[in-house]
PDB file of N, CA, C and O in Angstrom:
ATOM      1  N   ARG A  77       0.808  -1.174  -0.013  1.00 48.00           N
ATOM      2  CA  ARG A  77       0.021   0.027   0.006  1.00 48.00           C
ATOM      3  C   ARG A  77       0.883   1.258   0.029  1.00 48.00           C
ATOM      4  O   ARG A  77       1.965   1.249   0.567  1.00 48.00           O
ATOM      5  N   SER A  78       0.335   2.280  -0.525  1.00 48.00           N
ATOM      6  CA  SER A  78       1.032   3.525  -0.586  1.00 48.00           C
ATOM      7  C   SER A  78       0.205   4.586   0.210  1.00 48.00           C
ATOM      8  O   SER A  78      -1.008   4.690  -0.019  1.00 48.00           O
ATOM      9  N   ILE A  79       0.781   5.289   1.085  1.00 52.00           N
ATOM     10  CA  ILE A  79       0.059   6.331   1.826  1.00 52.00           C
ATOM     11  C   ILE A  79       0.543   7.659   1.290  1.00 52.00           C
ATOM     12  O   ILE A  79       1.729   7.950   1.210  1.00 52.00           O
ATOM     13  N   VAL A  80      -0.411   8.441   0.808  1.00 54.00           N
ATOM     14  CA  VAL A  80      -0.114   9.724   0.211  1.00 54.00           C
ATOM     15  C   VAL A  80      -0.810  10.768   0.983  1.00 54.00           C
ATOM     16  O   VAL A  80      -2.059  10.718   1.236  1.00 54.00           O
ATOM     17  N   GLU A  81      -0.112  11.772   1.491  1.00 56.00           N
ATOM     18  CA  GLU A  81      -0.701  12.878   2.147  1.00 56.00           C
ATOM     19  C   GLU A  81      -0.496  14.107   1.268  1.00 56.00           C
ATOM     20  O   GLU A  81       0.616  14.415   0.882  1.00 56.00           O
ATOM     21  N   VAL A  82      -1.579  14.773   0.923  1.00 57.00           N
ATOM     22  CA  VAL A  82      -1.518  15.954   0.056  1.00 57.00           C
ATOM     23  C   VAL A  82      -1.821  17.146   0.899  1.00 57.00           C
ATOM     24  O   VAL A  82      -2.875  17.220   1.619  1.00 57.00           O
ATOM     25  N   GLN A  83      -0.945  18.138   0.925  1.00 56.00           N
ATOM     26  CA  GLN A  83      -1.138  19.343   1.681  1.00 56.00           C
ATOM     27  C   GLN A  83      -0.860  20.547   0.819  1.00 56.00           C
ATOM     28  O   GLN A  83       0.107  20.568   0.045  1.00 56.00           O
ATOM     29  N   VAL A  84      -1.637  21.550   0.940  1.00 56.00           N
ATOM     30  CA  VAL A  84      -1.455  22.813   0.210  1.00 56.00           C
ATOM     31  C   VAL A  84      -1.279  23.967   1.232  1.00 56.00           C
ATOM     32  O   VAL A  84      -2.105  24.019   2.171  1.00 56.00           O
ATOM     33  N   TYR A  85      -0.299  24.750   1.042  1.00 53.00           N
ATOM     34  CA  TYR A  85      -0.003  25.852   1.992  1.00 53.00           C
ATOM     35  C   TYR A  85      -0.161  27.173   1.372  1.00 53.00           C
ATOM     36  O   TYR A  85       0.130  27.387   0.208  1.00 53.00           O
ATOM     37  N   ALA A  86      -0.592  28.124   2.138  1.00 52.00           N
ATOM     38  CA  ALA A  86      -0.598  29.499   1.740  1.00 52.00           C
ATOM     39  C   ALA A  86       0.824  30.003   1.629  1.00 52.00           C
ATOM     40  O   ALA A  86       1.706  29.529   2.311  1.00 52.00           O
ATOM     41  N   ASN A  87       1.067  30.823   0.628  1.00 50.00           N
ATOM     42  CA  ASN A  87       2.410  31.346   0.337  1.00 50.00           C
ATOM     43  C   ASN A  87       2.823  32.348   1.445  1.00 50.00           C
ATOM     44  O   ASN A  87       2.142  33.346   1.686  1.00 50.00           O
ATOM     45  N   ARG A  88       3.933  32.045   2.076  1.00 54.00           N
ATOM     46  CA  ARG A  88       4.478  32.963   3.141  1.00 54.00           C
ATOM     47  C   ARG A  88       5.729  33.682   2.590  1.00 54.00           C
ATOM     48  O   ARG A  88       6.555  34.132   3.374  1.00 54.00           O
ATOM     49  N   LEU A  89       5.935  33.665   1.297  1.00 55.00           N
ATOM     50  CA  LEU A  89       7.112  34.251   0.684  1.00 55.00           C
ATOM     51  C   LEU A  89       6.881  35.709   0.327  1.00 55.00           C
ATOM     52  O   LEU A  89       5.731  36.195   0.472  1.00 55.00           O
ATOM     53  N   GLU A  90       7.848  36.355  -0.131  1.00 58.00           N
ATOM     54  CA  GLU A  90       7.732  37.787  -0.539  1.00 58.00           C
ATOM     55  C   GLU A  90       6.933  38.007  -1.807  1.00 58.00           C
ATOM     56  O   GLU A  90       6.469  39.074  -2.089  1.00 58.00           O
ATOM     57  N   GLN A  91       6.778  36.937  -2.605  1.00 60.00           N
ATOM     58  CA  GLN A  91       5.979  37.067  -3.848  1.00 60.00           C
ATOM     59  C   GLN A  91       4.518  37.122  -3.493  1.00 60.00           C
ATOM     60  O   GLN A  91       4.140  36.704  -2.401  1.00 60.00           O
ATOM     61  N   ALA A  92       3.702  37.583  -4.420  1.00 60.00           N
ATOM     62  CA  ALA A  92       2.327  37.714  -4.137  1.00 60.00           C
ATOM     63  C   ALA A  92       1.625  36.342  -3.946  1.00 60.00           C
ATOM     64  O   ALA A  92       1.998  35.423  -4.612  1.00 60.00           O
ATOM     65  N   ILE A  93       0.743  36.310  -2.977  1.00 57.00           N
ATOM     66  CA  ILE A  93       0.026  35.072  -2.725  1.00 57.00           C
ATOM     67  C   ILE A  93      -0.970  34.858  -3.807  1.00 57.00           C
ATOM     68  O   ILE A  93      -1.542  35.815  -4.377  1.00 57.00           O
ATOM     69  N   THR A  94      -1.199  33.648  -4.205  1.00 66.00           N
ATOM     70  CA  THR A  94      -2.236  33.276  -5.164  1.00 66.00           C
ATOM     71  C   THR A  94      -3.337  32.483  -4.465  1.00 66.00           C
ATOM     72  O   THR A  94      -3.222  32.167  -3.291  1.00 66.00           O
ATOM     73  N   GLU A  95      -4.334  32.157  -5.228  1.00 71.00           N
ATOM     74  CA  GLU A  95      -5.276  31.156  -4.722  1.00 71.00           C
ATOM     75  C   GLU A  95      -4.476  29.859  -4.464  1.00 71.00           C
ATOM     76  O   GLU A  95      -3.485  29.599  -5.111  1.00 71.00           O
ATOM     77  N   LEU A  96      -4.893  29.121  -3.484  1.00 82.00           N
ATOM     78  CA  LEU A  96      -4.205  27.895  -3.176  1.00 82.00           C
ATOM     79  C   LEU A  96      -4.175  26.967  -4.357  1.00 82.00           C
ATOM     80  O   LEU A  96      -5.178  26.812  -5.067  1.00 82.00           O
ATOM     81  N   PRO A  97      -3.028  26.298  -4.671  1.00 89.00           N
ATOM     82  CA  PRO A  97      -3.072  25.334  -5.767  1.00 89.00           C
ATOM     83  C   PRO A  97      -4.004  24.180  -5.463  1.00 89.00           C
ATOM     84  O   PRO A  97      -4.258  23.854  -4.272  1.00 89.00           O
ATOM     85  N   GLN A  98      -4.463  23.581  -6.560  1.00 91.00           N
ATOM     86  CA  GLN A  98      -5.383  22.445  -6.452  1.00 91.00           C
ATOM     87  C   GLN A  98      -4.642  21.189  -6.822  1.00 91.00           C
ATOM     88  O   GLN A  98      -3.902  21.253  -7.837  1.00 91.00           O
ATOM     89  N   MET A  99      -4.934  20.049  -6.193  1.00 91.00           N
ATOM     90  CA  MET A  99      -4.299  18.794  -6.544  1.00 91.00           C
ATOM     91  C   MET A  99      -5.393  17.825  -7.007  1.00 91.00           C
ATOM     92  O   MET A  99      -6.499  17.840  -6.545  1.00 91.00           O
ATOM     93  N   SER A 100      -4.962  16.972  -7.933  1.00 93.00           N
ATOM     94  CA  SER A 100      -5.880  16.045  -8.543  1.00 93.00           C
ATOM     95  C   SER A 100      -6.166  14.768  -7.709  1.00 93.00           C
ATOM     96  O   SER A 100      -6.949  13.882  -8.067  1.00 93.00           O
ATOM     97  N   LEU A 101      -5.536  14.686  -6.519  1.00 89.00           N
ATOM     98  CA  LEU A 101      -5.586  13.552  -5.684  1.00 89.00           C
ATOM     99  C   LEU A 101      -5.877  13.974  -4.253  1.00 89.00           C
ATOM    100  O   LEU A 101      -5.275  14.895  -3.752  1.00 89.00           O
ATOM    101  N   GLU A 102      -6.833  13.309  -3.609  1.00 87.00           N
ATOM    102  CA  GLU A 102      -7.092  13.556  -2.220  1.00 87.00           C
ATOM    103  C   GLU A 102      -6.077  12.835  -1.297  1.00 87.00           C
ATOM    104  O   GLU A 102      -5.532  11.816  -1.753  1.00 87.00           O
ATOM    105  N   SER A 103      -5.912  13.327  -0.124  1.00 84.00           N
ATOM    106  CA  SER A 103      -5.076  12.522   0.811  1.00 84.00           C
ATOM    107  C   SER A 103      -5.694  11.176   1.032  1.00 84.00           C
ATOM    108  O   SER A 103      -6.914  11.077   1.065  1.00 84.00           O
ATOM    109  N   GLY A 104      -4.860  10.202   1.203  1.00 83.00           N
ATOM    110  CA  GLY A 104      -5.445   8.894   1.450  1.00 83.00           C
ATOM    111  C   GLY A 104      -4.433   7.812   1.264  1.00 83.00           C
ATOM    112  O   GLY A 104      -3.245   8.037   1.063  1.00 83.00           O
ATOM    113  N   THR A 105      -4.892   6.589   1.335  1.00 82.00           N
ATOM    114  CA  THR A 105      -4.065   5.353   1.137  1.00 82.00           C
ATOM    115  C   THR A 105      -4.382   4.791  -0.232  1.00 82.00           C
ATOM    116  O   THR A 105      -5.558   4.532  -0.589  1.00 82.00           O
ATOM    117  N   TYR A 106      -3.321   4.576  -1.027  1.00 82.00           N
ATOM    118  CA  TYR A 106      -3.484   4.035  -2.410  1.00 82.00           C
ATOM    119  C   TYR A 106      -2.610   2.840  -2.586  1.00 82.00           C
ATOM    120  O   TYR A 106      -1.559   2.707  -2.040  1.00 82.00           O
ATOM    121  N   VAL A 107      -3.127   1.826  -3.312  1.00 82.00           N
ATOM    122  CA  VAL A 107      -2.410   0.641  -3.556  1.00 82.00           C
ATOM    123  C   VAL A 107      -1.286   0.761  -4.562  1.00 82.00           C
ATOM    124  O   VAL A 107      -0.221   0.155  -4.418  1.00 82.00           O
ATOM    125  N   ASN A 108      -1.465   1.590  -5.581  1.00 86.00           N
ATOM    126  CA  ASN A 108      -0.495   1.743  -6.680  1.00 86.00           C
ATOM    127  C   ASN A 108       0.168   3.096  -6.630  1.00 86.00           C
ATOM    128  O   ASN A 108      -0.319   4.058  -6.057  1.00 86.00           O
ATOM    129  N   THR A 109       1.210   3.240  -7.402  1.00 88.00           N
ATOM    130  CA  THR A 109       1.841   4.540  -7.644  1.00 88.00           C
ATOM    131  C   THR A 109       0.827   5.491  -8.253  1.00 88.00           C
ATOM    132  O   THR A 109      -0.054   5.114  -9.010  1.00 88.00           O
ATOM    133  N   GLN A 110       0.858   6.765  -7.861  1.00 90.00           N
ATOM    134  CA  GLN A 110      -0.077   7.755  -8.304  1.00 90.00           C
ATOM    135  C   GLN A 110       0.611   8.908  -9.010  1.00 90.00           C
ATOM    136  O   GLN A 110       1.744   9.254  -8.645  1.00 90.00           O
ATOM    137  N   ASN A 111      -0.089   9.464 -10.017  1.00 93.00           N
ATOM    138  CA  ASN A 111       0.466  10.649 -10.667  1.00 93.00           C
ATOM    139  C   ASN A 111      -0.468  11.827 -10.244  1.00 93.00           C
ATOM    140  O   ASN A 111      -1.689  11.699 -10.440  1.00 93.00           O
ATOM    141  N   VAL A 112       0.076  12.821  -9.663  1.00 94.00           N
ATOM    142  CA  VAL A 112      -0.720  13.944  -9.103  1.00 94.00           C
ATOM    143  C   VAL A 112      -0.480  15.159  -9.984  1.00 94.00           C
ATOM    144  O   VAL A 112       0.648  15.617 -10.163  1.00 94.00           O
ATOM    145  N   GLU A 113      -1.592  15.748 -10.427  1.00 96.00           N
ATOM    146  CA  GLU A 113      -1.512  17.014 -11.115  1.00 96.00           C
ATOM    147  C   GLU A 113      -1.840  18.151 -10.216  1.00 96.00           C
ATOM    148  O   GLU A 113      -2.653  18.027  -9.320  1.00 96.00           O
ATOM    149  N   ILE A 114      -1.043  19.268 -10.309  1.00 95.00           N
ATOM    150  CA  ILE A 114      -1.224  20.441  -9.498  1.00 95.00           C
ATOM    151  C   ILE A 114      -1.553  21.613 -10.394  1.00 95.00           C
ATOM    152  O   ILE A 114      -0.861  21.806 -11.374  1.00 95.00           O
ATOM    153  N   THR A 115      -2.597  22.333 -10.072  1.00 94.00           N
ATOM    154  CA  THR A 115      -2.982  23.486 -10.874  1.00 94.00           C
ATOM    155  C   THR A 115      -3.046  24.749 -10.004  1.00 94.00           C
ATOM    156  O   THR A 115      -3.330  24.638  -8.789  1.00 94.00           O
ATOM    157  N   ALA A 116      -2.898  25.877 -10.612  1.00 92.00           N
ATOM    158  CA  ALA A 116      -2.963  27.186  -9.889  1.00 92.00           C
ATOM    159  C   ALA A 116      -3.371  28.218 -10.883  1.00 92.00           C
ATOM    160  O   ALA A 116      -3.477  27.932 -12.118  1.00 92.00           O
ATOM    161  N   GLU A 117      -3.593  29.439 -10.450  1.00 88.00           N
ATOM    162  CA  GLU A 117      -4.028  30.456 -11.373  1.00 88.00           C
ATOM    163  C   GLU A 117      -2.964  30.708 -12.437  1.00 88.00           C
ATOM    164  O   GLU A 117      -1.785  30.424 -12.307  1.00 88.00           O
ATOM    165  N   GLU A 118      -3.406  31.171 -13.622  1.00 89.00           N
ATOM    166  CA  GLU A 118      -2.553  31.380 -14.754  1.00 89.00           C
ATOM    167  C   GLU A 118      -1.400  32.298 -14.378  1.00 89.00           C
ATOM    168  O   GLU A 118      -1.587  33.344 -13.718  1.00 89.00           O
ATOM    169  N   GLY A 119      -0.205  31.976 -14.750  1.00 88.00           N
ATOM    170  CA  GLY A 119       0.981  32.794 -14.533  1.00 88.00           C
ATOM    171  C   GLY A 119       1.653  32.447 -13.210  1.00 88.00           C
ATOM    172  O   GLY A 119       2.765  32.972 -12.937  1.00 88.00           O
ATOM    173  N   ALA A 120       1.086  31.601 -12.390  1.00 90.00           N
ATOM    174  CA  ALA A 120       1.674  31.244 -11.134  1.00 90.00           C
ATOM    175  C   ALA A 120       2.765  30.165 -11.371  1.00 90.00           C
ATOM    176  O   ALA A 120       2.645  29.332 -12.214  1.00 90.00           O
ATOM    177  N   VAL A 121       3.755  30.213 -10.522  1.00 91.00           N
ATOM    178  CA  VAL A 121       4.795  29.127 -10.491  1.00 91.00           C
ATOM    179  C   VAL A 121       4.488  28.285  -9.262  1.00 91.00           C
ATOM    180  O   VAL A 121       4.307  28.824  -8.199  1.00 91.00           O
ATOM    181  N   ILE A 122       4.359  26.971  -9.467  1.00 93.00           N
ATOM    182  CA  ILE A 122       4.074  26.078  -8.380  1.00 93.00           C
ATOM    183  C   ILE A 122       5.332  25.421  -7.979  1.00 93.00           C
ATOM    184  O   ILE A 122       6.120  24.872  -8.730  1.00 93.00           O
ATOM    185  N   TYR A 123       5.610  25.417  -6.666  1.00 92.00           N
ATOM    186  CA  TYR A 123       6.756  24.792  -6.018  1.00 92.00           C
ATOM    187  C   TYR A 123       6.236  23.666  -5.131  1.00 92.00           C
ATOM    188  O   TYR A 123       5.215  23.822  -4.488  1.00 92.00           O
ATOM    189  N   TYR A 124       6.958  22.555  -5.084  1.00 93.00           N
ATOM    190  CA  TYR A 124       6.432  21.429  -4.273  1.00 93.00           C
ATOM    191  C   TYR A 124       7.621  20.658  -3.684  1.00 93.00           C
ATOM    192  O   TYR A 124       8.751  20.691  -4.041  1.00 93.00           O
ATOM    193  N   THR A 125       7.242  19.890  -2.603  1.00 93.00           N
ATOM    194  CA  THR A 125       8.162  18.962  -1.933  1.00 93.00           C
ATOM    195  C   THR A 125       7.463  17.671  -1.793  1.00 93.00           C
ATOM    196  O   THR A 125       6.217  17.533  -1.754  1.00 93.00           O
ATOM    197  N   LEU A 126       8.256  16.564  -1.715  1.00 92.00           N
ATOM    198  CA  LEU A 126       7.700  15.221  -1.455  1.00 92.00           C
ATOM    199  C   LEU A 126       8.145  14.631  -0.134  1.00 92.00           C
ATOM    200  O   LEU A 126       7.842  13.478   0.205  1.00 92.00           O
ATOM    201  N   ASP A 127       8.882  15.374   0.673  1.00 90.00           N
ATOM    202  CA  ASP A 127       9.436  14.898   1.927  1.00 90.00           C
ATOM    203  C   ASP A 127       8.728  15.445   3.154  1.00 90.00           C
ATOM    204  O   ASP A 127       9.200  15.273   4.255  1.00 90.00           O
ATOM    205  N   GLY A 128       7.653  16.183   2.954  1.00 86.00           N
ATOM    206  CA  GLY A 128       6.907  16.744   4.086  1.00 86.00           C
ATOM    207  C   GLY A 128       7.392  18.080   4.530  1.00 86.00           C
ATOM    208  O   GLY A 128       6.793  18.758   5.377  1.00 86.00           O
ATOM    209  N   SER A 129       8.502  18.562   3.954  1.00 91.00           N
ATOM    210  CA  SER A 129       9.029  19.967   4.328  1.00 91.00           C
ATOM    211  C   SER A 129       8.099  20.967   3.585  1.00 91.00           C
ATOM    212  O   SER A 129       7.511  20.715   2.593  1.00 91.00           O
ATOM    213  N   GLU A 130       8.126  22.172   4.185  1.00 88.00           N
ATOM    214  CA  GLU A 130       7.363  23.249   3.614  1.00 88.00           C
ATOM    215  C   GLU A 130       8.052  23.780   2.357  1.00 88.00           C
ATOM    216  O   GLU A 130       9.220  24.137   2.406  1.00 88.00           O
ATOM    217  N   PRO A 131       7.335  23.819   1.210  1.00 89.00           N
ATOM    218  CA  PRO A 131       7.965  24.309   0.004  1.00 89.00           C
ATOM    219  C   PRO A 131       8.249  25.800   0.016  1.00 89.00           C
ATOM    220  O   PRO A 131       7.537  26.568   0.684  1.00 89.00           O
ATOM    221  N   ASP A 132       9.282  26.206  -0.739  1.00 87.00           N
ATOM    222  CA  ASP A 132       9.587  27.612  -0.953  1.00 87.00           C
ATOM    223  C   ASP A 132      10.156  27.737  -2.330  1.00 87.00           C
ATOM    224  O   ASP A 132      10.137  26.770  -3.111  1.00 87.00           O
ATOM    225  N   THR A 133      10.661  28.853  -2.733  1.00 87.00           N
ATOM    226  CA  THR A 133      11.103  29.091  -4.074  1.00 87.00           C
ATOM    227  C   THR A 133      12.391  28.330  -4.441  1.00 87.00           C
ATOM    228  O   THR A 133      12.804  28.392  -5.573  1.00 87.00           O
ATOM    229  N   SER A 134      12.998  27.670  -3.494  1.00 92.00           N
ATOM    230  CA  SER A 134      14.091  26.812  -3.786  1.00 92.00           C
ATOM    231  C   SER A 134      13.705  25.334  -3.985  1.00 92.00           C
ATOM    232  O   SER A 134      14.530  24.468  -4.285  1.00 92.00           O
ATOM    233  N   SER A 135      12.431  25.084  -3.828  1.00 93.00           N
ATOM    234  CA  SER A 135      11.877  23.689  -3.970  1.00 93.00           C
ATOM    235  C   SER A 135      11.708  23.364  -5.452  1.00 93.00           C
ATOM    236  O   SER A 135      11.894  24.206  -6.347  1.00 93.00           O
ATOM    237  N   ALA A 136      11.388  22.099  -5.737  1.00 96.00           N
ATOM    238  CA  ALA A 136      11.183  21.730  -7.129  1.00 96.00           C
ATOM    239  C   ALA A 136      10.048  22.472  -7.733  1.00 96.00           C
ATOM    240  O   ALA A 136       9.065  22.789  -7.084  1.00 96.00           O
ATOM    241  N   VAL A 137      10.224  22.883  -9.002  1.00 96.00           N
ATOM    242  CA  VAL A 137       9.236  23.588  -9.801  1.00 96.00           C
ATOM    243  C   VAL A 137       8.332  22.559 -10.471  1.00 96.00           C
ATOM    244  O   VAL A 137       8.828  21.687 -11.172  1.00 96.00           O
ATOM    245  N   TYR A 138       7.034  22.733 -10.354  1.00 97.00           N
ATOM    246  CA  TYR A 138       6.113  21.831 -11.020  1.00 97.00           C
ATOM    247  C   TYR A 138       6.106  22.063 -12.523  1.00 97.00           C
ATOM    248  O   TYR A 138       5.889  23.208 -12.952  1.00 97.00           O
ATOM    249  N   THR A 139       6.317  21.010 -13.268  1.00 97.00           N
ATOM    250  CA  THR A 139       6.223  21.131 -14.754  1.00 97.00           C
ATOM    251  C   THR A 139       5.261  20.136 -15.377  1.00 97.00           C
ATOM    252  O   THR A 139       5.059  20.187 -16.556  1.00 97.00           O
ATOM    253  N   GLY A 140       4.764  19.230 -14.587  1.00 97.00           N
ATOM    254  CA  GLY A 140       3.851  18.205 -15.060  1.00 97.00           C
ATOM    255  C   GLY A 140       3.533  17.304 -13.897  1.00 97.00           C
ATOM    256  O   GLY A 140       4.043  17.449 -12.788  1.00 97.00           O
ATOM    257  N   PRO A 141       2.681  16.271 -14.116  1.00 97.00           N
ATOM    258  CA  PRO A 141       2.276  15.364 -13.091  1.00 97.00           C
ATOM    259  C   PRO A 141       3.426  14.851 -12.251  1.00 97.00           C
ATOM    260  O   PRO A 141       4.500  14.524 -12.794  1.00 97.00           O
ATOM    261  N   VAL A 142       3.241  14.870 -10.909  1.00 95.00           N
ATOM    262  CA  VAL A 142       4.277  14.393 -10.029  1.00 95.00           C
ATOM    263  C   VAL A 142       3.973  12.926  -9.696  1.00 95.00           C
ATOM    264  O   VAL A 142       2.841  12.595  -9.304  1.00 95.00           O
ATOM    265  N   THR A 143       4.944  12.074  -9.864  1.00 92.00           N
ATOM    266  CA  THR A 143       4.800  10.666  -9.561  1.00 92.00           C
ATOM    267  C   THR A 143       5.033  10.410  -8.074  1.00 92.00           C
ATOM    268  O   THR A 143       6.095  10.733  -7.620  1.00 92.00           O
ATOM    269  N   VAL A 144       4.048   9.840  -7.405  1.00 88.00           N
ATOM    270  CA  VAL A 144       4.211   9.486  -6.008  1.00 88.00           C
ATOM    271  C   VAL A 144       4.292   7.978  -5.944  1.00 88.00           C
ATOM    272  O   VAL A 144       3.365   7.263  -6.219  1.00 88.00           O
ATOM    273  N   GLU A 145       5.503   7.503  -5.526  1.00 83.00           N
ATOM    274  CA  GLU A 145       5.779   6.110  -5.447  1.00 83.00           C
ATOM    275  C   GLU A 145       5.169   5.479  -4.228  1.00 83.00           C
ATOM    276  O   GLU A 145       4.715   6.156  -3.325  1.00 83.00           O
ATOM    277  N   LYS A 146       5.175   4.150  -4.186  1.00 78.00           N
ATOM    278  CA  LYS A 146       4.710   3.417  -3.010  1.00 78.00           C
ATOM    279  C   LYS A 146       5.545   3.828  -1.786  1.00 78.00           C
ATOM    280  O   LYS A 146       6.716   4.124  -1.864  1.00 78.00           O
ATOM    281  N   GLY A 147       4.936   3.816  -0.649  1.00 79.00           N
ATOM    282  CA  GLY A 147       5.581   4.267   0.601  1.00 79.00           C
ATOM    283  C   GLY A 147       4.832   5.458   1.167  1.00 79.00           C
ATOM    284  O   GLY A 147       3.791   5.874   0.648  1.00 79.00           O
ATOM    285  N   VAL A 148       5.359   6.003   2.239  1.00 80.00           N
ATOM    286  CA  VAL A 148       4.715   7.148   2.853  1.00 80.00           C
ATOM    287  C   VAL A 148       5.304   8.418   2.223  1.00 80.00           C
ATOM    288  O   VAL A 148       6.525   8.655   2.318  1.00 80.00           O
ATOM    289  N   THR A 149       4.489   9.194   1.533  1.00 84.00           N
ATOM    290  CA  THR A 149       4.928  10.394   0.861  1.00 84.00           C
ATOM    291  C   THR A 149       3.962  11.555   1.246  1.00 84.00           C
ATOM    292  O   THR A 149       2.761  11.409   1.227  1.00 84.00           O
ATOM    293  N   THR A 150       4.562  12.666   1.618  1.00 86.00           N
ATOM    294  CA  THR A 150       3.751  13.877   1.880  1.00 86.00           C
ATOM    295  C   THR A 150       4.102  14.892   0.830  1.00 86.00           C
ATOM    296  O   THR A 150       5.267  15.417   0.746  1.00 86.00           O
ATOM    297  N   LEU A 151       3.142  15.156  -0.051  1.00 89.00           N
ATOM    298  CA  LEU A 151       3.322  16.133  -1.160  1.00 89.00           C
ATOM    299  C   LEU A 151       2.727  17.486  -0.655  1.00 89.00           C
ATOM    300  O   LEU A 151       1.560  17.550  -0.284  1.00 89.00           O
ATOM    301  N   LYS A 152       3.573  18.511  -0.633  1.00 89.00           N
ATOM    302  CA  LYS A 152       3.145  19.879  -0.250  1.00 89.00           C
ATOM    303  C   LYS A 152       3.430  20.800  -1.406  1.00 89.00           C
ATOM    304  O   LYS A 152       4.415  20.628  -2.169  1.00 89.00           O
ATOM    305  N   ALA A 153       2.554  21.774  -1.639  1.00 89.00           N
ATOM    306  CA  ALA A 153       2.697  22.717  -2.757  1.00 89.00           C
ATOM    307  C   ALA A 153       2.288  24.123  -2.365  1.00 89.00           C
ATOM    308  O   ALA A 153       1.416  24.296  -1.532  1.00 89.00           O
ATOM    309  N   ILE A 154       2.951  25.079  -3.006  1.00 88.00           N
ATOM    310  CA  ILE A 154       2.555  26.492  -2.941  1.00 88.00           C
ATOM    311  C   ILE A 154       2.623  27.059  -4.333  1.00 88.00           C
ATOM    312  O   ILE A 154       3.211  26.464  -5.280  1.00 88.00           O
ATOM    313  N   ALA A 155       1.859  28.164  -4.608  1.00 88.00           N
ATOM    314  CA  ALA A 155       1.882  28.816  -5.883  1.00 88.00           C
ATOM    315  C   ALA A 155       2.236  30.252  -5.668  1.00 88.00           C
ATOM    316  O   ALA A 155       1.689  30.908  -4.785  1.00 88.00           O
ATOM    317  N   CYS A 156       3.136  30.808  -6.498  1.00 86.00           N
ATOM    318  CA  CYS A 156       3.653  32.188  -6.367  1.00 86.00           C
ATOM    319  C   CYS A 156       3.493  32.929  -7.734  1.00 86.00           C
ATOM    320  O   CYS A 156       3.695  32.316  -8.727  1.00 86.00           O
ATOM    321  N   VAL A 157       3.238  34.186  -7.619  1.00 81.00           N
ATOM    322  CA  VAL A 157       3.291  35.014  -8.784  1.00 81.00           C
ATOM    323  C   VAL A 157       3.980  36.274  -8.471  1.00 81.00           C
ATOM    324  O   VAL A 157       3.997  36.788  -7.347  1.00 81.00           O
ATOM    325  N   ASP A 158       4.658  36.851  -9.439  1.00 71.00           N
ATOM    326  CA  ASP A 158       5.275  38.170  -9.282  1.00 71.00           C
ATOM    327  C   ASP A 158       4.237  39.175  -9.729  1.00 71.00           C
ATOM    328  O   ASP A 158       3.670  39.059 -10.791  1.00 71.00           O
ATOM    329  N   ARG A 159       3.972  40.168  -8.929  1.00 58.00           N
ATOM    330  CA  ARG A 159       2.969  41.188  -9.301  1.00 58.00           C
ATOM    331  C   ARG A 159       3.596  42.548  -9.166  1.00 58.00           C
ATOM    332  O   ARG A 159       4.440  42.854  -8.413  1.00 58.00           O
TER     333      ARG A 159
END
């Protein structure tokens, strides 16, 4: 079994806050590897982590579905825009 925890955080960075990013998967327990899509307002850059740490602008940049492998994974994401 694979346990996936999906968390979305408000942006605490100096860039303008956006609406919270949306994820295509709810938190829960899944038997197979999952691909998670993250969306945000147009023009936003989405940053994410898979280790449970809080994402910031030095985190991985979302460019397409994130593969969540079997095991315990906590996917967290923020979305930032320059205004």
